[in-house]
Coordinates of C-alpha atoms in Angstrom, one line a residue:
X1 CA 109.2 125.2 139.4
X2 CA 111.6 122.8 139.1
X3 CA 111.2 118.4 137.5
X4 CA 110.5 117.2 140.9
X5 CA 107.5 119.5 142.0
X6 CA 106.0 119.4 138.0
X7 CA 106.1 115.3 138.5
X8 CA 104.9 115.8 142.2
X9 CA 102.4 117.8 140.8
X10 CA 101.6 115.4 137.7
X11 CA 101.2 112.4 140.6
X12 CA 98.6 114.7 142.8
X13 CA 96.2 115.2 139.5
X14 CA 96.1 111.6 139.0
X15 CA 93.7 109.4 139.8
X16 CA 93.3 105.1 139.7
X17 CA 92.2 104.0 135.9
X18 CA 88.7 102.3 135.4
X19 CA 89.2 99.0 135.9
X20 CA 88.0 96.8 132.3
X21 CA 86.2 94.0 132.0
X22 CA 88.0 90.9 130.7
X23 CA 91.0 93.1 130.6
X24 CA 90.0 95.1 127.5
X25 CA 89.6 99.0 127.3
X26 CA 86.4 100.8 127.5
X27 CA 85.7 102.0 124.0
X28 CA 84.5 105.4 123.7
X29 CA 80.7 106.2 122.6
X30 CA 80.3 107.3 118.8
X31 CA 80.6 111.0 118.5
X32 CA 78.1 112.7 116.3
X33 CA 79.3 114.0 112.9
X34 CA 80.0 117.6 113.3
X35 CA 80.9 117.5 117.1
X36 CA 83.3 120.5 118.2
X37 CA 86.5 119.8 120.1
X38 CA 89.2 122.2 121.0
X39 CA 92.1 121.7 121.9
X40 CA 94.7 123.1 125.0
X41 CA 96.0 125.5 122.1
X42 CA 92.0 126.5 121.8
X43 CA 91.8 125.4 118.2
X44 CA 88.6 124.0 117.2
X45 CA 88.0 120.4 115.2
X46 CA 85.4 119.8 113.3
X47 CA 84.6 115.7 113.2
X48 CA 83.9 113.8 109.9
X49 CA 83.2 110.1 109.8
X50 CA 84.7 107.4 111.9
X51 CA 87.4 106.1 109.5
X52 CA 88.8 103.0 111.9
X53 CA 88.9 101.7 115.3
X54 CA 91.8 100.5 117.3
X55 CA 92.2 98.5 120.9
X56 CA 91.2 101.8 123.0
X57 CA 89.2 104.2 120.9
X58 CA 88.2 105.2 117.6
X59 CA 89.7 107.7 115.0
X60 CA 87.8 109.8 112.9
X61 CA 88.9 112.4 110.3
X62 CA 88.6 116.1 111.1
X63 CA 88.9 119.6 109.9
X64 CA 90.1 122.4 111.5
X65 CA 87.0 124.7 112.2
X66 CA 89.6 128.2 111.4
X67 CA 90.3 126.9 107.6
X68 CA 87.1 125.6 106.5
X69 CA 89.2 123.0 104.6
X70 CA 88.6 119.6 103.7
X71 CA 89.3 116.5 106.2
X72 CA 93.2 116.4 105.8
X73 CA 93.4 115.9 110.0
X74 CA 92.2 112.7 111.8
X75 CA 91.5 113.0 115.2
X76 CA 92.2 109.7 117.8
X77 CA 90.0 109.2 120.7
X78 CA 89.7 107.4 124.0
X79 CA 87.7 107.2 127.3
X80 CA 90.0 109.4 129.6
X81 CA 90.5 106.7 132.2
X82 CA 92.1 103.9 129.4
X83 CA 95.9 105.3 129.4
X84 CA 97.2 104.5 126.0
X85 CA 96.8 107.4 123.9
X86 CA 97.7 109.4 126.9
X87 CA 101.5 107.7 126.1
X88 CA 101.2 108.2 122.8
X89 CA 100.2 111.7 122.8
X90 CA 103.2 112.6 125.1
X91 CA 105.4 110.7 123.1
X92 CA 104.3 113.2 119.7
X93 CA 104.8 116.5 122.1
X94 CA 108.3 115.2 122.9
X95 CA 109.5 113.7 120.0
X96 CA 107.0 114.5 116.6
X97 CA 107.1 118.3 116.8
X98 CA 107.6 119.7 113.2
X99 CA 110.8 121.9 113.9
X100 CA 112.7 119.1 115.8
X101 CA 112.2 116.9 112.9
X102 CA 112.8 119.5 110.2
X103 CA 116.1 120.5 112.1
X104 CA 117.5 116.5 112.1
X105 CA 116.4 116.0 108.2
X106 CA 118.3 119.4 107.6
X107 CA 121.2 118.4 109.4
X108 CA 121.0 114.6 107.8
X109 CA 120.2 116.6 104.7
X110 CA 117.3 114.4 104.3
X111 CA 114.7 115.4 102.0
X112 CA 111.8 113.4 103.8
X113 CA 111.3 111.3 107.2
X114 CA 108.4 109.1 107.4
X115 CA 106.8 110.3 111.1
X116 CA 104.0 112.2 111.5
X117 CA 104.1 115.4 112.8
X118 CA 102.1 116.6 116.3
X119 CA 99.1 118.7 115.6
X120 CA 97.3 119.0 118.7
X121 CA 95.9 117.9 121.9
X122 CA 93.1 118.1 125.0
X123 CA 90.0 116.9 126.6
X124 CA 86.5 116.6 125.3
X125 CA 83.3 116.2 127.1
X126 CA 80.3 113.9 125.6
X127 CA 76.7 112.4 127.2
X128 CA 78.8 113.4 130.9
X129 CA 81.8 111.4 130.0
X130 CA 85.3 112.4 129.5
X131 CA 87.8 111.8 126.7
X132 CA 91.3 112.2 125.9
X133 CA 92.0 113.3 121.7
X134 CA 95.1 114.0 120.0
X135 CA 95.0 115.9 116.2
X136 CA 97.2 114.3 113.7
X137 CA 98.0 114.3 110.0
X138 CA 96.1 112.1 107.8
X139 CA 97.7 109.6 106.1
X140 CA 96.4 106.6 103.3
X141 CA 95.9 102.8 103.8
X142 CA 98.6 100.6 105.7
X143 CA 101.0 98.4 104.5
X144 CA 99.0 95.4 105.4
X145 CA 96.4 96.3 103.2
X146 CA 99.1 96.3 100.8
X147 CA 100.2 93.1 101.3
X148 CA 96.6 91.6 101.2
X149 CA 96.3 92.9 97.7
X150 CA 99.4 91.0 96.8
X151 CA 98.8 87.9 97.9
X152 CA 100.9 88.9 101.2
X153 CA 103.7 89.5 99.5
X154 CA 105.9 92.5 98.0
X155 CA 108.3 93.6 95.1
X156 CA 112.1 93.0 96.2
X157 CA 112.6 96.9 95.1
X158 CA 109.8 98.0 96.9
X159 CA 110.3 96.2 99.9
X160 CA 114.0 97.8 100.3
X161 CA 112.5 101.3 100.0
X162 CA 110.2 100.5 102.7
X163 CA 113.3 99.3 104.4
X164 CA 115.3 102.5 103.8
X165 CA 112.6 104.8 105.2
X166 CA 111.6 103.2 108.1
X167 CA 115.3 102.6 109.1
X168 CA 115.6 107.1 109.1
X169 CA 112.1 107.2 110.8
X170 CA 114.1 104.8 113.8
X171 CA 117.6 106.5 113.5
X172 CA 115.5 109.5 114.0
X173 CA 113.0 108.5 117.4
X174 CA 116.7 106.9 118.9
X175 CA 118.6 110.5 118.5
X176 CA 116.0 111.4 120.8
X177 CA 116.4 108.7 123.1
X178 CA 113.4 106.2 122.6
X179 CA 112.6 103.1 120.9
X180 CA 109.8 102.0 118.6
X181 CA 109.1 98.6 119.8
X182 CA 106.0 98.2 117.0
X183 CA 106.9 98.3 113.6
X184 CA 104.9 96.5 111.2
X185 CA 102.8 96.4 108.2
X186 CA 99.8 98.1 110.4
X187 CA 101.8 101.0 111.6
X188 CA 103.5 101.5 108.3
X189 CA 101.1 104.3 106.4
X190 CA 101.1 105.6 102.8
X191 CA 101.4 109.2 102.2
X192 CA 98.2 110.8 101.2
X193 CA 98.8 114.5 100.2
X194 CA 100.3 114.9 96.6
X195 CA 103.4 113.7 96.0
X196 CA 103.5 111.7 99.2
X197 CA 102.0 108.4 98.1
X198 CA 104.9 106.9 98.0
X199 CA 105.6 107.5 100.8
X200 CA 106.4 105.4 104.1
X201 CA 104.8 106.8 107.3
X202 CA 105.9 105.1 110.7
X203 CA 102.8 105.5 113.2
X204 CA 101.3 104.5 116.5
X205 CA 103.8 104.9 119.4
X206 CA 101.8 103.1 122.4
X207 CA 104.7 100.6 123.0
X208 CA 107.8 103.7 122.4
X209 CA 109.1 103.7 125.7
X210 CA 113.2 105.2 126.5
X211 CA 116.0 102.9 126.3
X212 CA 118.7 102.7 128.8
X213 CA 122.9 102.5 128.6
X214 CA 122.6 99.7 130.4
X215 CA 120.8 95.8 129.7
X216 CA 117.9 95.4 131.7
X217 CA 116.4 92.1 131.0
X218 CA 113.1 92.1 132.8
X219 CA 110.6 88.8 132.7
X220 CA 108.0 90.4 134.3
X221 CA 108.0 92.4 130.9
X222 CA 109.1 89.3 128.5
X223 CA 107.3 89.1 125.3
X224 CA 106.4 92.6 124.8
X225 CA 105.0 93.9 121.4
X226 CA 103.3 92.3 118.6
X227 CA 104.5 88.5 118.9
X228 CA 105.4 87.4 115.5
X229 CA 107.5 90.5 115.0
X230 CA 109.2 91.4 118.5
X231 CA 112.3 91.0 119.1
X232 CA 114.8 88.8 121.2
X233 CA 115.5 91.9 123.7
X234 CA 111.7 92.1 124.1
X235 CA 111.2 88.3 124.7
X236 CA 113.7 88.5 127.9
X237 CA 112.0 92.4 128.8
X238 CA 114.9 93.9 127.6
X239 CA 114.5 97.5 125.8
X240 CA 117.1 97.9 122.9
X241 CA 117.4 100.1 119.8
X242 CA 118.9 96.9 118.0
X243 CA 115.2 95.3 118.8
X244 CA 114.2 97.6 116.8
X245 CA 116.2 96.9 114.0
X246 CA 115.4 93.3 114.4
X247 CA 111.7 93.6 114.2
X248 CA 112.5 95.7 110.9
X249 CA 114.1 92.2 109.8
X250 CA 111.7 89.9 110.4
X251 CA 109.2 92.3 108.5
X252 CA 111.2 92.5 105.7
X253 CA 111.5 88.8 105.9
X254 CA 108.0 88.2 105.9
X255 CA 107.4 90.7 102.9
X256 CA 109.0 88.4 101.0
X257 CA 107.9 85.3 102.0
X258 CA 104.4 85.9 103.3
X259 CA 104.9 83.7 106.5
X260 CA 107.5 83.6 109.2
X261 CA 108.8 80.3 110.6
X262 CA 107.1 80.5 114.1
X263 CA 104.0 81.6 113.2
X264 CA 102.1 78.5 113.4
X265 CA 102.3 78.5 117.4
X266 CA 102.2 82.7 118.6
X267 CA 100.1 81.5 121.3
X268 CA 103.3 80.6 122.7
X269 CA 105.4 82.7 123.5
X270 CA 108.3 81.0 125.0
X271 CA 108.1 78.9 122.0
X272 CA 108.3 82.4 119.4
X273 CA 111.1 83.0 121.2
X274 CA 113.3 79.6 121.2
X275 CA 112.0 79.9 117.2
X276 CA 114.2 83.5 116.5
X277 CA 116.6 82.6 118.9
X278 CA 117.7 79.5 116.7
X279 CA 117.2 81.8 113.6
X280 CA 119.7 84.4 114.6
X281 CA 122.3 81.7 115.2
X282 CA 121.7 79.8 111.8
X283 CA 120.8 83.1 109.8
X284 CA 121.7 81.7 106.0
X285 CA 120.4 78.3 106.2
X286 CA 117.0 79.3 108.6
X287 CA 116.2 82.0 105.8
X288 CA 117.0 79.8 103.1
X289 CA 114.5 77.4 104.3
X290 CA 111.9 80.3 104.3
X291 CA 112.7 81.1 100.6
X292 CA 112.4 77.1 99.9
X293 CA 113.7 77.1 96.3
X294 CA 113.7 80.7 95.5
X295 CA 117.3 82.7 95.5
X296 CA 117.7 84.3 99.0
X297 CA 118.5 88.3 98.8
X298 CA 122.1 88.8 99.8
X299 CA 121.6 92.3 101.1
X300 CA 118.8 90.7 103.8
X301 CA 121.3 87.7 104.9
X302 CA 123.7 90.6 105.6
X303 CA 121.1 93.0 107.4
X304 CA 120.0 90.1 109.7
X305 CA 124.1 89.1 110.5
X306 CA 124.5 92.6 111.1
X307 CA 122.0 92.8 113.6
X308 CA 122.9 89.7 115.5
X309 CA 126.4 90.7 116.3
X310 CA 125.5 93.9 117.7
X311 CA 125.9 94.3 121.2
X312 CA 122.6 95.0 123.2
X313 CA 123.2 98.6 123.9
X314 CA 125.6 99.7 120.9
X315 CA 124.6 102.4 118.6
X316 CA 123.3 100.8 115.3
X317 CA 125.3 101.3 112.5
X318 CA 123.2 103.1 110.2
X319 CA 125.0 104.1 107.3
X320 CA 125.7 100.0 107.0
X321 CA 122.2 99.2 106.9
X322 CA 121.8 101.9 104.5
X323 CA 124.2 100.9 102.3
X324 CA 123.2 97.1 102.6
X325 CA 119.5 98.1 101.7
X326 CA 120.9 100.5 98.8
X327 CA 122.6 96.9 98.0
X328 CA 119.4 94.9 97.8
X329 CA 117.4 97.8 96.4
X330 CA 120.1 98.0 93.3
X331 CA 119.8 94.2 93.2
X332 CA 116.0 93.9 93.5
X333 CA 116.0 96.7 90.1
X334 CA 114.8 95.3 87.0
X335 CA 117.2 96.5 84.1
X336 CA 114.8 97.9 82.0
X337 CA 113.7 100.3 85.3
X338 CA 115.9 103.5 85.3
X339 CA 116.3 105.4 88.5
X340 CA 113.1 107.1 89.4
X341 CA 113.2 110.7 90.6
X342 CA 112.8 110.7 94.2
X343 CA 114.4 107.5 95.5
X344 CA 116.5 106.9 97.9
X345 CA 120.5 108.0 98.0
X346 CA 122.8 108.1 100.7
X347 CA 124.1 111.1 101.6
X348 CA 127.4 112.1 99.5
X349 CA 130.5 111.0 101.1
X350 CA 128.7 109.9 103.9
X351 CA 129.7 105.9 104.2
X352 CA 132.7 105.6 105.3
X353 CA 135.6 103.3 103.3
X354 CA 135.3 100.5 106.4
X355 CA 132.0 100.7 106.1
X356 CA 131.8 100.3 102.3
X357 CA 134.2 97.4 103.2
X358 CA 131.8 96.0 105.9
X359 CA 129.0 95.8 103.6
X360 CA 131.4 93.4 101.4
X361 CA 131.2 90.5 104.5
X362 CA 130.7 87.5 104.0
X363 CA 129.5 85.1 106.5
X364 CA 133.3 83.7 107.1
X365 CA 133.9 87.3 107.9
X366 CA 131.2 88.1 110.0
X367 CA 132.6 85.4 112.1
X368 CA 136.0 86.4 112.1
X369 CA 134.5 89.6 113.6
X370 CA 133.0 87.9 116.6
X371 CA 135.7 86.1 117.8
X372 CA 137.4 89.7 118.3
X373 CA 134.3 90.4 120.3
X374 CA 133.8 87.0 121.7
X375 CA 133.9 88.0 124.9
X376 CA 131.6 90.8 125.9
X377 CA 129.0 89.2 123.3
X378 CA 129.8 85.6 125.3
X379 CA 128.8 87.9 128.6
X380 CA 125.5 88.9 127.2
X381 CA 124.4 85.8 126.1
X382 CA 125.0 84.2 129.2
X383 CA 123.0 86.5 130.7
X384 CA 120.0 86.4 128.4
X385 CA 120.1 82.5 129.0
X386 CA 119.7 82.9 132.1
X387 CA 116.7 85.5 132.3
X388 CA 114.9 83.6 129.3
X389 CA 115.2 80.6 131.6
X390 CA 113.7 82.4 134.2
X391 CA 110.8 83.5 131.9
X392 CA 107.9 80.4 132.3
X393 CA 104.4 80.0 131.2
X394 CA 103.3 82.3 134.1
X395 CA 104.6 85.2 132.6
X396 CA 102.8 84.3 129.4
X397 CA 99.1 86.6 129.1
X398 CA 96.3 84.6 128.9
X399 CA 95.6 85.6 125.4
X400 CA 97.3 88.4 123.0
X401 CA 96.5 92.2 124.4
X402 CA 98.1 95.4 124.3
X403 CA 97.8 98.4 127.3
X404 CA 99.3 101.6 128.3
X405 CA 103.0 101.7 129.3
X406 CA 105.0 103.0 131.7
X407 CA 103.1 104.8 135.0
X408 CA 100.2 104.8 133.4
X409 CA 100.3 100.7 133.3
X410 CA 100.5 100.8 137.0
X411 CA 97.0 101.9 136.8
X412 CA 97.4 105.7 137.1
X413 CA 96.4 107.9 134.5
X414 CA 97.0 111.6 135.0
X415 CA 93.9 113.7 134.4
X416 CA 95.7 116.6 133.4
X417 CA 96.9 117.0 129.6
X418 CA 99.3 119.3 130.1
X419 CA 103.2 118.4 131.1
X420 CA 105.9 120.2 130.9
X421 CA 107.9 120.4 127.7
X422 CA 111.3 119.6 129.6
X423 CA 109.7 116.3 131.9
X424 CA 110.4 113.0 130.6
X425 CA 107.8 111.6 133.6
X426 CA 104.9 111.1 131.2
X427 CA 107.3 108.2 129.5
X428 CA 110.2 106.9 131.8
X429 CA 112.8 104.9 131.6
X430 CA 111.3 100.6 131.4
X431 CA 111.2 99.4 135.0
X432 CA 109.3 96.6 136.6
X433 CA 106.7 99.0 138.3
X434 CA 106.8 101.1 135.0
X435 CA 105.8 98.3 132.1
X436 CA 103.0 96.0 131.2
X437 CA 103.5 93.0 129.7
X438 CA 101.6 93.1 126.2
X439 CA 101.3 90.2 124.0
X440 CA 99.1 91.0 121.2
X441 CA 98.8 89.8 117.2
X442 CA 99.1 91.7 114.6
X443 CA 95.8 92.2 113.1
X444 CA 95.3 96.3 114.3
X445 CA 94.2 98.1 111.3
X446 CA 95.7 101.3 110.5
X447 CA 97.5 102.7 106.8
X448 CA 101.0 102.6 104.7
X449 CA 103.7 101.7 102.0
X450 CA 107.0 103.3 100.6
X451 CA 109.8 105.4 98.8
X452 CA 113.0 108.0 99.8
X453 CA 115.3 110.5 98.9
X454 CA 118.7 111.0 100.6
X455 CA 120.9 113.1 99.3

């Protein structure tokens, strides 16, 4: 069957999503402990206790019936008419297959990649109501929990270890043609298995989407993401890889200082957007304000300066970012602490001489680079300014909320969960008809924290 035929079949199986009161998604009824769910591969899963709730569904610990093992998995379940889990489920199927991840790790000489592996998915009926579910690995607590235990700040060395692991996860996601768009403490989970307690896993792909080779701002999709962390590109409705890097930078800044400069008005999306533009136009000065009398990690400044100079559609220089984080890790390490086994190390000879020199750029050097590429940068900035001016109060949400993306956001959720492996229909390229504005605060309850090794 051709891809067009498969797409037609999928559309034929779709039905309008149920309307939600007050813009909220329906929550599933509580499922009893011991309930058996059967996935599409006929594997049976026994539900354990509920371990959390999100904006659209509930998360249960689970055991594979055939293995009679411990609750080493989790099952996310939501009413079938909702949609967000539908998007995440098919992202898992396209991007998070164990064989694909292992192959990429081998080719990049990486011993760990902090992404969950796809386990299974299916449909379930309970009390006459249809539900959709996905089976995933089980992880530990999230990074937000760690922050709360440490007065909302983290150790410098710890922060750069997290950044190195998240960078690897983003590089893999980007290599598959997608962006994550929602990096934050609530979506970074600590490992649970023995030997992985110091590893970080990036989860929650409800906002994942394909990026384009063209820069396509879209006012209808302005301010997508978690408002305090979302990127300048997302504020104008554009999907970019540099946006993921910028979001990571804002998270790092918050882990260092416990607060971002624009957190006083998070309900005003345009205000937050303008504050971020101001920040990225005066990185050394704005970062110093965040740190007050405390010294600013030079590596953090360099990282933001690199992101500020990136063209919107450029492929990130991951090796350069990695070397900057390594520099920060080395500077943040206490003299009496020796390099522990398992530290994140760049691949041997993987960083070119030019990259090493670029890592030593000072502010004046970066300004020189900017002059060399002034024309394209200026053109992009003019376009962003034009689009930003069209983002009015009308484009802002009445309150922060999260929703399904792409064709699901149009009000249609396919009844079938059986998608072709070679089809991209479930997550089409971002467009006005396929994306839904998502503005929400960062109070998701999930799990996360770090450590890494790269040979």
